[in-house]
Coordinates of N, CA and C in Angstrom, one line a residue:
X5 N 108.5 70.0 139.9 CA 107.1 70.1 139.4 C 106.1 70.2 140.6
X6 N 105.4 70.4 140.2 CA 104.0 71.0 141.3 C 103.2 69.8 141.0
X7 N 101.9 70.0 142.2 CA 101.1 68.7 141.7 C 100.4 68.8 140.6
X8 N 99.8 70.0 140.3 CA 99.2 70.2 138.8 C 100.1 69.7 137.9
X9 N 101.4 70.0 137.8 CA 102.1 69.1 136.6 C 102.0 67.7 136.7
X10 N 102.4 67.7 137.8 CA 102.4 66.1 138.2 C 101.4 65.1 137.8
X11 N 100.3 65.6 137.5 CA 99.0 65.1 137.2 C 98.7 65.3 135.7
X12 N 99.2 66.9 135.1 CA 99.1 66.8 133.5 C 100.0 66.2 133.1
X13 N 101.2 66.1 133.6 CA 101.9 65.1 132.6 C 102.2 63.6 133.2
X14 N 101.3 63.2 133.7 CA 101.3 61.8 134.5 C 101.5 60.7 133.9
X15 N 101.1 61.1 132.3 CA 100.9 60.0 131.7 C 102.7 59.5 131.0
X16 N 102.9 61.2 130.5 CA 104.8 61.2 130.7 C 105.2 60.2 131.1
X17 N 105.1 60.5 132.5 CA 105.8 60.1 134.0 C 105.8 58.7 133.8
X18 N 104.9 58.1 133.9 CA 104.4 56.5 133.9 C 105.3 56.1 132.7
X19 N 106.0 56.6 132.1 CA 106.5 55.9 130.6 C 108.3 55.9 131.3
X20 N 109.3 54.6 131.5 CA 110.5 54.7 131.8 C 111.5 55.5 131.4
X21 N 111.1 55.3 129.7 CA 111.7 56.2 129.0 C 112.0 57.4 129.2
X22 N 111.1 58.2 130.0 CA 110.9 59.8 130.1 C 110.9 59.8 131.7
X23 N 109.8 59.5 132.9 CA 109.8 60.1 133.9 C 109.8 60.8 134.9
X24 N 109.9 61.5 135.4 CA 110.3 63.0 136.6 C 111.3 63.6 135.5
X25 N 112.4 62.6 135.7 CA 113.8 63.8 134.8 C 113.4 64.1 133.6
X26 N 113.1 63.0 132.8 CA 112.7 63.5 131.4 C 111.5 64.8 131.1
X27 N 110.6 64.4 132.1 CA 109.7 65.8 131.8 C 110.1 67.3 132.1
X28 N 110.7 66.7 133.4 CA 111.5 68.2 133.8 C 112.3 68.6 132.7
X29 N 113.2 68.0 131.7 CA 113.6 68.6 130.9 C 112.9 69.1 129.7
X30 N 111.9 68.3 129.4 CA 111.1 69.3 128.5 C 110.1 70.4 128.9
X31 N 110.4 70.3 129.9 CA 109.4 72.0 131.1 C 110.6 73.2 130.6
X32 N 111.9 72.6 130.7 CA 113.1 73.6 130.4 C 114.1 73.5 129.2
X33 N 112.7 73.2 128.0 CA 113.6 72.8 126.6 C 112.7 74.3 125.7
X34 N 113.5 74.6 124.5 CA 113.3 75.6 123.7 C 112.7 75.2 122.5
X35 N 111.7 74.9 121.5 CA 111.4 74.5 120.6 C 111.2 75.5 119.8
X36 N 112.1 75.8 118.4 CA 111.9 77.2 117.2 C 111.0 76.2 115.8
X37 N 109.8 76.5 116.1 CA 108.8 76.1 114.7 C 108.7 77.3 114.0
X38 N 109.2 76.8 112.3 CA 109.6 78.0 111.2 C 108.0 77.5 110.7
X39 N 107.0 78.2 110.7 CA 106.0 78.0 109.5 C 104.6 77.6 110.6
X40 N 104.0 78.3 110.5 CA 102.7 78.1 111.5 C 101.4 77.4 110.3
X41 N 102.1 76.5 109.5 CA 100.8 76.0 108.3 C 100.0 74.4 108.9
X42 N 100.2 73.4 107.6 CA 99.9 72.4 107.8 C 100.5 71.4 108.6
X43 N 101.9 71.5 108.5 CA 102.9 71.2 109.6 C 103.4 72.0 111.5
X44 N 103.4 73.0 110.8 CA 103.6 73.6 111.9 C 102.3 73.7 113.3
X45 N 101.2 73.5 112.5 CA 100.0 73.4 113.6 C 99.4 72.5 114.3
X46 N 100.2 71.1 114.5 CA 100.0 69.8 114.8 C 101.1 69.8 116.0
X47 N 102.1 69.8 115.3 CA 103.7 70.3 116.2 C 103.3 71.3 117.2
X48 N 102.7 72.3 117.2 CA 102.8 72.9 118.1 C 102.3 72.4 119.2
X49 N 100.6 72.4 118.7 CA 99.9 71.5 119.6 C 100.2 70.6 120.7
X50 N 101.0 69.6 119.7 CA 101.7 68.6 120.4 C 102.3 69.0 121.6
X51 N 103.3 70.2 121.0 CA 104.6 70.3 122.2 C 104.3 71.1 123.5
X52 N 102.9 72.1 122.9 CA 102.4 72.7 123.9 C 101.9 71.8 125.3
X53 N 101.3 70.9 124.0 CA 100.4 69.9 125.3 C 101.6 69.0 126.4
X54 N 102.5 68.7 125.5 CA 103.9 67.7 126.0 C 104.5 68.5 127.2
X55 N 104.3 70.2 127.4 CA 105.0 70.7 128.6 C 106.5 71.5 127.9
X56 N 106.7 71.2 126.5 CA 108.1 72.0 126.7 C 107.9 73.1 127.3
X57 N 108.8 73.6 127.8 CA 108.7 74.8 128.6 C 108.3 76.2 127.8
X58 N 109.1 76.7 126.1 CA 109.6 77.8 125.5 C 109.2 77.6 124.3
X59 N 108.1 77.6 123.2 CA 108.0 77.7 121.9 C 107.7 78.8 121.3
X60 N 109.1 79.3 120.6 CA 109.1 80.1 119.5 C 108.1 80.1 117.8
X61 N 107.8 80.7 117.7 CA 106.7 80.6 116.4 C 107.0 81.7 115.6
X62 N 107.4 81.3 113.9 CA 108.1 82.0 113.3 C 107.1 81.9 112.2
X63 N 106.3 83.2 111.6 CA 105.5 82.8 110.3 C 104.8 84.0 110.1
X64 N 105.1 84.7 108.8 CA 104.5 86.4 108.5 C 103.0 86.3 108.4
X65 N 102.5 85.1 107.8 CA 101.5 84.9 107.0 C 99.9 85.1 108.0
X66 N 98.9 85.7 107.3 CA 97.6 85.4 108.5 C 97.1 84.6 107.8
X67 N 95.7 84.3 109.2 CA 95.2 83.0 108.7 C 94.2 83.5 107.8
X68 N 94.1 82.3 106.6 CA 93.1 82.4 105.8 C 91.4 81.1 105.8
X69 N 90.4 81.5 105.2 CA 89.6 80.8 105.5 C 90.1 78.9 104.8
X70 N 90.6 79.5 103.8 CA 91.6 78.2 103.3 C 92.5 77.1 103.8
X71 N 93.2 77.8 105.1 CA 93.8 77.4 105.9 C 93.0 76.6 106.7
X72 N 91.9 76.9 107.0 CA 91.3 75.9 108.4 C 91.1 74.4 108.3
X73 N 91.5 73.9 107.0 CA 91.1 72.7 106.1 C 92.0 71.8 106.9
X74 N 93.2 72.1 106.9 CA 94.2 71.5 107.7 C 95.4 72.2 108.4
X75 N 95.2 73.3 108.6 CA 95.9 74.1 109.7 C 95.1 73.8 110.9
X76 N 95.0 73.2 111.8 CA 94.4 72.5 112.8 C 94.5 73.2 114.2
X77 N 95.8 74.5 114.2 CA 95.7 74.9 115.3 C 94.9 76.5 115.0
X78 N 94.0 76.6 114.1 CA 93.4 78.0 113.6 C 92.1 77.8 113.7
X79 N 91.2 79.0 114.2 CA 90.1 79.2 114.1 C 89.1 79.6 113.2
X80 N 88.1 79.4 112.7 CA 87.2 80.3 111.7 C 87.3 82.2 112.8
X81 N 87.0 81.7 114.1 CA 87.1 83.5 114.7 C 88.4 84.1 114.3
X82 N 89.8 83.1 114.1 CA 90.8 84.2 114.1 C 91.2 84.4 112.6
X83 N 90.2 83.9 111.6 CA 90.5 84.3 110.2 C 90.8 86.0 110.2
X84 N 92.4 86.1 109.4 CA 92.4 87.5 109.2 C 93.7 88.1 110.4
X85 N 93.9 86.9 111.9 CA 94.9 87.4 112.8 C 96.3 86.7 112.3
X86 N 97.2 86.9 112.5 CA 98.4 86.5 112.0 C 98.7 85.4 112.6
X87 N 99.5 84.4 112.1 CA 99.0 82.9 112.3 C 99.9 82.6 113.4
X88 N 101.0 83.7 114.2 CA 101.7 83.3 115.1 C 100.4 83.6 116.4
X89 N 100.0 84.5 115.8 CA 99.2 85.6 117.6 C 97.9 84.2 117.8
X90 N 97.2 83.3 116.8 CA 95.9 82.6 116.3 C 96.7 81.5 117.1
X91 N 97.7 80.8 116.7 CA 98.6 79.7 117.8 C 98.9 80.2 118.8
X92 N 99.3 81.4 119.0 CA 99.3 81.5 120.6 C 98.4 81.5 121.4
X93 N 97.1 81.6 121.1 CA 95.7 81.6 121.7 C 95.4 80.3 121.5
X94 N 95.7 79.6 121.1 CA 95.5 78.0 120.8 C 96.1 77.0 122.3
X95 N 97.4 77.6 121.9 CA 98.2 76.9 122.6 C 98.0 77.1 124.3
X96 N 97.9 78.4 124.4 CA 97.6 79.1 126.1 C 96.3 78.3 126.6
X97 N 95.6 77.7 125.7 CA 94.0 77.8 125.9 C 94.5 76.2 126.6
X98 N 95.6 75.2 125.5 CA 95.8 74.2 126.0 C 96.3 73.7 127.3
X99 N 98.0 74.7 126.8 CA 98.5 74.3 127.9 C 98.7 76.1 128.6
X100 N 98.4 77.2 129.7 CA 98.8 78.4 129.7 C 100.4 78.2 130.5
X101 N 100.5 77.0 131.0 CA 102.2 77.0 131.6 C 102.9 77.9 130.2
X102 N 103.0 76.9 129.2 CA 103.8 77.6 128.2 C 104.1 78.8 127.6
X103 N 105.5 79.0 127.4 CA 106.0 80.1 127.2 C 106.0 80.2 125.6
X104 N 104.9 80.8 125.2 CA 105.1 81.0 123.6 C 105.4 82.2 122.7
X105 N 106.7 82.5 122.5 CA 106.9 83.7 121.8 C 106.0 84.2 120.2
X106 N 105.4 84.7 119.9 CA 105.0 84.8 118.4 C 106.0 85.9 117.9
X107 N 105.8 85.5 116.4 CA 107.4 86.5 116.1 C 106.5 86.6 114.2
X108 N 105.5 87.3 114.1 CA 105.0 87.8 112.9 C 105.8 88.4 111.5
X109 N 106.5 87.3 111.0 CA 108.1 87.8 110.4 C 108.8 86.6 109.2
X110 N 109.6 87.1 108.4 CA 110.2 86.2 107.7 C 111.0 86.3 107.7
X111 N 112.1 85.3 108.4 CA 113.2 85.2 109.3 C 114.2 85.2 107.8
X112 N 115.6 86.3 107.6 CA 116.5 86.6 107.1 C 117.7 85.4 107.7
X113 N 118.4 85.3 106.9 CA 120.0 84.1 107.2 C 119.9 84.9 108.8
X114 N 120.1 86.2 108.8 CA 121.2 86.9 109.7 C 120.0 86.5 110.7
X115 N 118.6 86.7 111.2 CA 117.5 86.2 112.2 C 117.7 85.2 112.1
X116 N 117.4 84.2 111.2 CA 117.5 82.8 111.7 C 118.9 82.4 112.7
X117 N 119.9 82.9 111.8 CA 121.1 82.4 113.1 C 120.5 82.9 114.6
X118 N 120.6 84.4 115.1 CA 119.9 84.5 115.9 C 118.5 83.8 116.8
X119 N 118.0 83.4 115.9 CA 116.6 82.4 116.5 C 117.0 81.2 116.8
X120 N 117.7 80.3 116.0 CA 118.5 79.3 115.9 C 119.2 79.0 117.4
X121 N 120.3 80.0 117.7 CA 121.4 79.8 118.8 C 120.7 80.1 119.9
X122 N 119.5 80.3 120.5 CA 118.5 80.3 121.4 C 117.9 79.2 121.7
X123 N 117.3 77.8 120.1 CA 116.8 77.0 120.8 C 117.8 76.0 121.0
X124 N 116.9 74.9 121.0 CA 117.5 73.4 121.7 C 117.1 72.3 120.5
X125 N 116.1 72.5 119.9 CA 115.6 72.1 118.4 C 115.2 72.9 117.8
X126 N 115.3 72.7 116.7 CA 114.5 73.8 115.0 C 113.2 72.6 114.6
X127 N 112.6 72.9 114.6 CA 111.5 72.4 113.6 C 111.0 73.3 111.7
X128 N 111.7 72.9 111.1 CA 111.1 73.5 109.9 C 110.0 73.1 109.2
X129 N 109.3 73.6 109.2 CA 107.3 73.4 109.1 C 107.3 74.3 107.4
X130 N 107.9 75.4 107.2 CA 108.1 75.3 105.9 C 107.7 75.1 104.8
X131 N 107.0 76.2 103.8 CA 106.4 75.5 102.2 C 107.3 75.6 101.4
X132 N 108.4 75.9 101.4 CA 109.2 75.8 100.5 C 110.7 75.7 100.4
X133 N 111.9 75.8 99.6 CA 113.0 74.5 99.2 C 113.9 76.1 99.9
X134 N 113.9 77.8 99.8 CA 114.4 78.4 99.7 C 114.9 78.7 101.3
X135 N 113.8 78.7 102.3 CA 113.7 78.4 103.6 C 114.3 77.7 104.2
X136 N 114.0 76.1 103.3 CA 114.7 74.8 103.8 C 115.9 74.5 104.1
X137 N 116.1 75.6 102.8 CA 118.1 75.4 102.7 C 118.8 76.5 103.6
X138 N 118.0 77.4 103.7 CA 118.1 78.6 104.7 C 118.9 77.9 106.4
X139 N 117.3 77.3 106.6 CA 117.1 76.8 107.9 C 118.4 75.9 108.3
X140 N 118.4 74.9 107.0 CA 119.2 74.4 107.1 C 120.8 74.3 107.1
X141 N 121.5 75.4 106.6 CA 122.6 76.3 106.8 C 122.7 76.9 108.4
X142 N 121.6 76.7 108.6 CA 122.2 78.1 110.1 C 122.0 76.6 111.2
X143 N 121.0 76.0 111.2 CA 121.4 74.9 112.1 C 122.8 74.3 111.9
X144 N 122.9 74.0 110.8 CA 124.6 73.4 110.2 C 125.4 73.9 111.2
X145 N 125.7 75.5 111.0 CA 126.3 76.0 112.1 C 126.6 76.4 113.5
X146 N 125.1 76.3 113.9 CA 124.8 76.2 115.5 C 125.1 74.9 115.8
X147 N 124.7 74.0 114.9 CA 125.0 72.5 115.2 C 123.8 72.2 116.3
X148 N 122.7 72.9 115.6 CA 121.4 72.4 116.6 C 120.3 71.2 115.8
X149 N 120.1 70.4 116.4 CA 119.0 69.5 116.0 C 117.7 70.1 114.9
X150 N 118.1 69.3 113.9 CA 116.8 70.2 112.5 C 115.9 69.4 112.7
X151 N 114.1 69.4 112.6 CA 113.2 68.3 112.0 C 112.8 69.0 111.2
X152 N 112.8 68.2 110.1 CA 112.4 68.9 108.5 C 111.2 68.3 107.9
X153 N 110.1 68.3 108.2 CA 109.1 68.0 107.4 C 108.4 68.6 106.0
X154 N 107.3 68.2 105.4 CA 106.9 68.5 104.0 C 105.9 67.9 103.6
X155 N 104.1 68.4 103.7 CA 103.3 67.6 102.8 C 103.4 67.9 101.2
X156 N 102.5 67.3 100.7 CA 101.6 68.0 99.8 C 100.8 67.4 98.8
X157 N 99.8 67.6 98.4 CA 98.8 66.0 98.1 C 98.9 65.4 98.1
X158 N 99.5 64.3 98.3 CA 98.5 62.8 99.1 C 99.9 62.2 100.0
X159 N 101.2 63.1 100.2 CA 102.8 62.3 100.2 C 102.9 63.2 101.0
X160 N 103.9 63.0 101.6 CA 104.5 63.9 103.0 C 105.9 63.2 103.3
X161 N 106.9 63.5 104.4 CA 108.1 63.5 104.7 C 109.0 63.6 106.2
X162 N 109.2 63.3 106.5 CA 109.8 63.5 107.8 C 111.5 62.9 108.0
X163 N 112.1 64.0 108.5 CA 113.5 63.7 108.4 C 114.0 64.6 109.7
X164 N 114.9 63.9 110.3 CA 115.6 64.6 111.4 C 117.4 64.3 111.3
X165 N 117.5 65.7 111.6 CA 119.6 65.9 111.3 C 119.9 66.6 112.6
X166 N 120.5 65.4 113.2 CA 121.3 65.4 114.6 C 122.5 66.2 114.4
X167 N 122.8 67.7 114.4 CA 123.6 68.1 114.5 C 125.0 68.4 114.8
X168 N 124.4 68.1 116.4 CA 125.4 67.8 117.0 C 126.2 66.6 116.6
X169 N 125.7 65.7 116.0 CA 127.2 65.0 115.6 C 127.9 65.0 114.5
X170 N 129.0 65.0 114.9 CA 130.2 65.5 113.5 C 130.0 64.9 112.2
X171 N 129.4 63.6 112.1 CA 129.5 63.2 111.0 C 127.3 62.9 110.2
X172 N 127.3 63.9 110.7 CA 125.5 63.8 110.8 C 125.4 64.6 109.5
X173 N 124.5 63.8 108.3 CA 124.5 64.1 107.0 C 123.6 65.6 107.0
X174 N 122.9 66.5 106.1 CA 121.6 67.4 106.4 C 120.7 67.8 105.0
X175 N 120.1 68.6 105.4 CA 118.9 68.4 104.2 C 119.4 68.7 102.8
X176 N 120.8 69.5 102.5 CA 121.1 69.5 101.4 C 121.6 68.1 100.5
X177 N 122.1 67.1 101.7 CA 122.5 65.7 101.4 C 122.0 65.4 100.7
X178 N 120.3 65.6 101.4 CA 118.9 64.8 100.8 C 118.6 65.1 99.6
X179 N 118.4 66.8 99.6 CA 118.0 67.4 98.1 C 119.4 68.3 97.8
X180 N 119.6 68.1 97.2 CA 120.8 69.2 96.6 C 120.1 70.9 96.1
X181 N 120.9 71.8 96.7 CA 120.0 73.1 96.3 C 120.6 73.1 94.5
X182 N 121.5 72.6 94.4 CA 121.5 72.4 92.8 C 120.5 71.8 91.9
X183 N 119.9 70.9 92.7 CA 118.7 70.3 92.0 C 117.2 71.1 91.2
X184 N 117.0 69.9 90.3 CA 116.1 71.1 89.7 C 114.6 71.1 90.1
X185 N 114.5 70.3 91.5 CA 113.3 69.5 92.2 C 112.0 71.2 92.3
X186 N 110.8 70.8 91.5 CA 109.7 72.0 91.7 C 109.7 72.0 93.3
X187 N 109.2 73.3 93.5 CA 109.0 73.8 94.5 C 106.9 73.9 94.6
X188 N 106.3 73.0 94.9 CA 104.9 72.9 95.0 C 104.4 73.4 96.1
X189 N 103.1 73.7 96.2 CA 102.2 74.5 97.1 C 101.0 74.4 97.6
X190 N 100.5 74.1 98.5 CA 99.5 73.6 98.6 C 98.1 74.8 98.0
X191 N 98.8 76.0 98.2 CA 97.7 76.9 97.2 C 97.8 76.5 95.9
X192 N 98.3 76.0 95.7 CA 98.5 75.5 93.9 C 98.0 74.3 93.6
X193 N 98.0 73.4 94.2 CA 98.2 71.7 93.9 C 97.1 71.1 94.8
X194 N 96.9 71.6 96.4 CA 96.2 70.7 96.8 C 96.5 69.8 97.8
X195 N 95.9 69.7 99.3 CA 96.3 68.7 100.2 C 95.4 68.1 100.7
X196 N 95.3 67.0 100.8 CA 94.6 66.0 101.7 C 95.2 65.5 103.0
X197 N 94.6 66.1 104.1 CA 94.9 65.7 105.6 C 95.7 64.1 105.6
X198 N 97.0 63.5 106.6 CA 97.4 62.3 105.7 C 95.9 61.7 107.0
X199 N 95.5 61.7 108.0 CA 94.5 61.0 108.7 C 93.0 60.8 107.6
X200 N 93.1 61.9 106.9 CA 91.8 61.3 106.4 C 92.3 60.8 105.0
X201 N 93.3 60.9 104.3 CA 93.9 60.0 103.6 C 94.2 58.9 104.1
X202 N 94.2 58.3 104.8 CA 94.3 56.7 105.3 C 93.0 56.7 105.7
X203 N 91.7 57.2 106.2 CA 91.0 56.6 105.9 C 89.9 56.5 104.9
X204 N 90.5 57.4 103.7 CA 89.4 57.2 102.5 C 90.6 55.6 101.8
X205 N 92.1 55.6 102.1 CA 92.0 54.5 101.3 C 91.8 53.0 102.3
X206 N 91.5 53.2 103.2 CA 90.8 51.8 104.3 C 89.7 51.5 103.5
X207 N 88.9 52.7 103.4 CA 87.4 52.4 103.0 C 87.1 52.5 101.0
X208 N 88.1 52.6 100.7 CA 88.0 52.0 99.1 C 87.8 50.5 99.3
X209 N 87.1 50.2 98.2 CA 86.4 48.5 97.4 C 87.9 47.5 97.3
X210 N 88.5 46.5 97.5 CA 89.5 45.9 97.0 C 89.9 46.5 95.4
X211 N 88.6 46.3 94.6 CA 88.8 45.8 93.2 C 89.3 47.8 93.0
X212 N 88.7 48.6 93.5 CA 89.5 50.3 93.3 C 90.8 49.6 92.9
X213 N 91.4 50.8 91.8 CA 92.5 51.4 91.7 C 93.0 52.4 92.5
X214 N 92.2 53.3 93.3 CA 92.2 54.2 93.7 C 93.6 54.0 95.2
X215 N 94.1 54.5 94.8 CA 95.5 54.7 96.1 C 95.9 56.1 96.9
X216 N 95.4 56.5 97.7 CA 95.9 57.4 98.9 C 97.1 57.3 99.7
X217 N 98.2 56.9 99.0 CA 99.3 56.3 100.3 C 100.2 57.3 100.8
X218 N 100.5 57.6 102.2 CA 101.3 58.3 102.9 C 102.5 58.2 103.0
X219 N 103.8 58.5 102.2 CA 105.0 58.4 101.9 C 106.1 58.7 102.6
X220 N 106.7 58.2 103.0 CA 107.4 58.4 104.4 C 108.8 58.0 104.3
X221 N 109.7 59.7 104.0 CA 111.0 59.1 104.1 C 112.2 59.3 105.1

């Protein structure tokens, strides 16, 4: 690392856990985010700023003025740009070391294996169960690290499937694609940010019924 890194990620460095070695490996790690939405725009952020070296960004969709509510890595200027090319300008602006592919697309079984066997983790950011099972089939087989997240009004989710080990359960364990579980939408139903859901329910009266709770499994 150079001294400019040395200094952006200082704060890294100072933590035992991570270190010189630790960061250097995430300067030369691969991160594939499926879904540039509510999930996917926090995550990026994040990993942009953290130094991974390589983030792939997978998502057909442009941005809408609806989106900016809680798609966090989008602009009112790039309403209308495709929500890979709107994250890439986000992300360069944060961190420009990073290498960010945008890939304006809806990734087929046969692409995702191909996307898949490139990274080092999958992040599935994802609105929906058809994707999930997708995503989650081809990591099965690469045997690459899944994080599977999911909001949607006031409840959200987070789950990780260590692939790599032989006896490591995956998202179908969790939901069965047999199941008859709806498939919801935030264009349909409605989301509340979970930060400002924990703080409208801080600032409810004791005697409220009113519950905002963030569900976490």
């Amino acid at each position: 690392m150079n001294d400019q890194q040395l200094m952006r990620y200082s704060r890294h460095i100072l933590l035992n856990e991570i270190g010189i070695d630790g960061q250097e490996r995430l300067l030369a790690s691969h991160v594939l985010i499926i879904g540039m939405g509510g999930l996917g725009s926090p995550a990026a952020l994040y990993l942009a700023s953290s130094g991974v070296g390589r983030i792939t960004l997978c998502d057909n969709d442009t941005v809408d003025f609806s989106n900016l509510q809680r798609q966090i890595i989008h602009r009112t200027a790039t309403v209308g740009q495709p929500k890979v090319v709107s994250a890439q300008t986000t992300m360069h602006e944060i961190n420009p070391e990073v290498v960010c592919v945008p890939l304006q697309l809806r990734a087929d079984e046969a692409k995702l294996m191909e996307l898949i066997a490139q990274a080092d983790v999958v992040l599935d950011c994802s609105d929906n169960f058809a994707t999930r099972y997708a995503v989650n089939r081809a990591c099965l087989v690469q045997r690459k690290p899944l994080v599977s997240g999911a909001a949607i009004l006031m409840s959200g989710q987070i789950s990780v499937f260590d692939f790599r080990r032989a006896d490591a359960p995956c998202y179908n364990c969790l939901f069965s694609e047999d199941s008859d579980a709806e498939d919801l939408r935030c264009a349909t139903t409605g989301y509340l940010h979970r930060w400002l859901a924990s703080s409208a329910r801080c600032r409810q009266p004791r005697r409220s019924s009113c519950s905002l709770d963030w569900k976490a499994g």
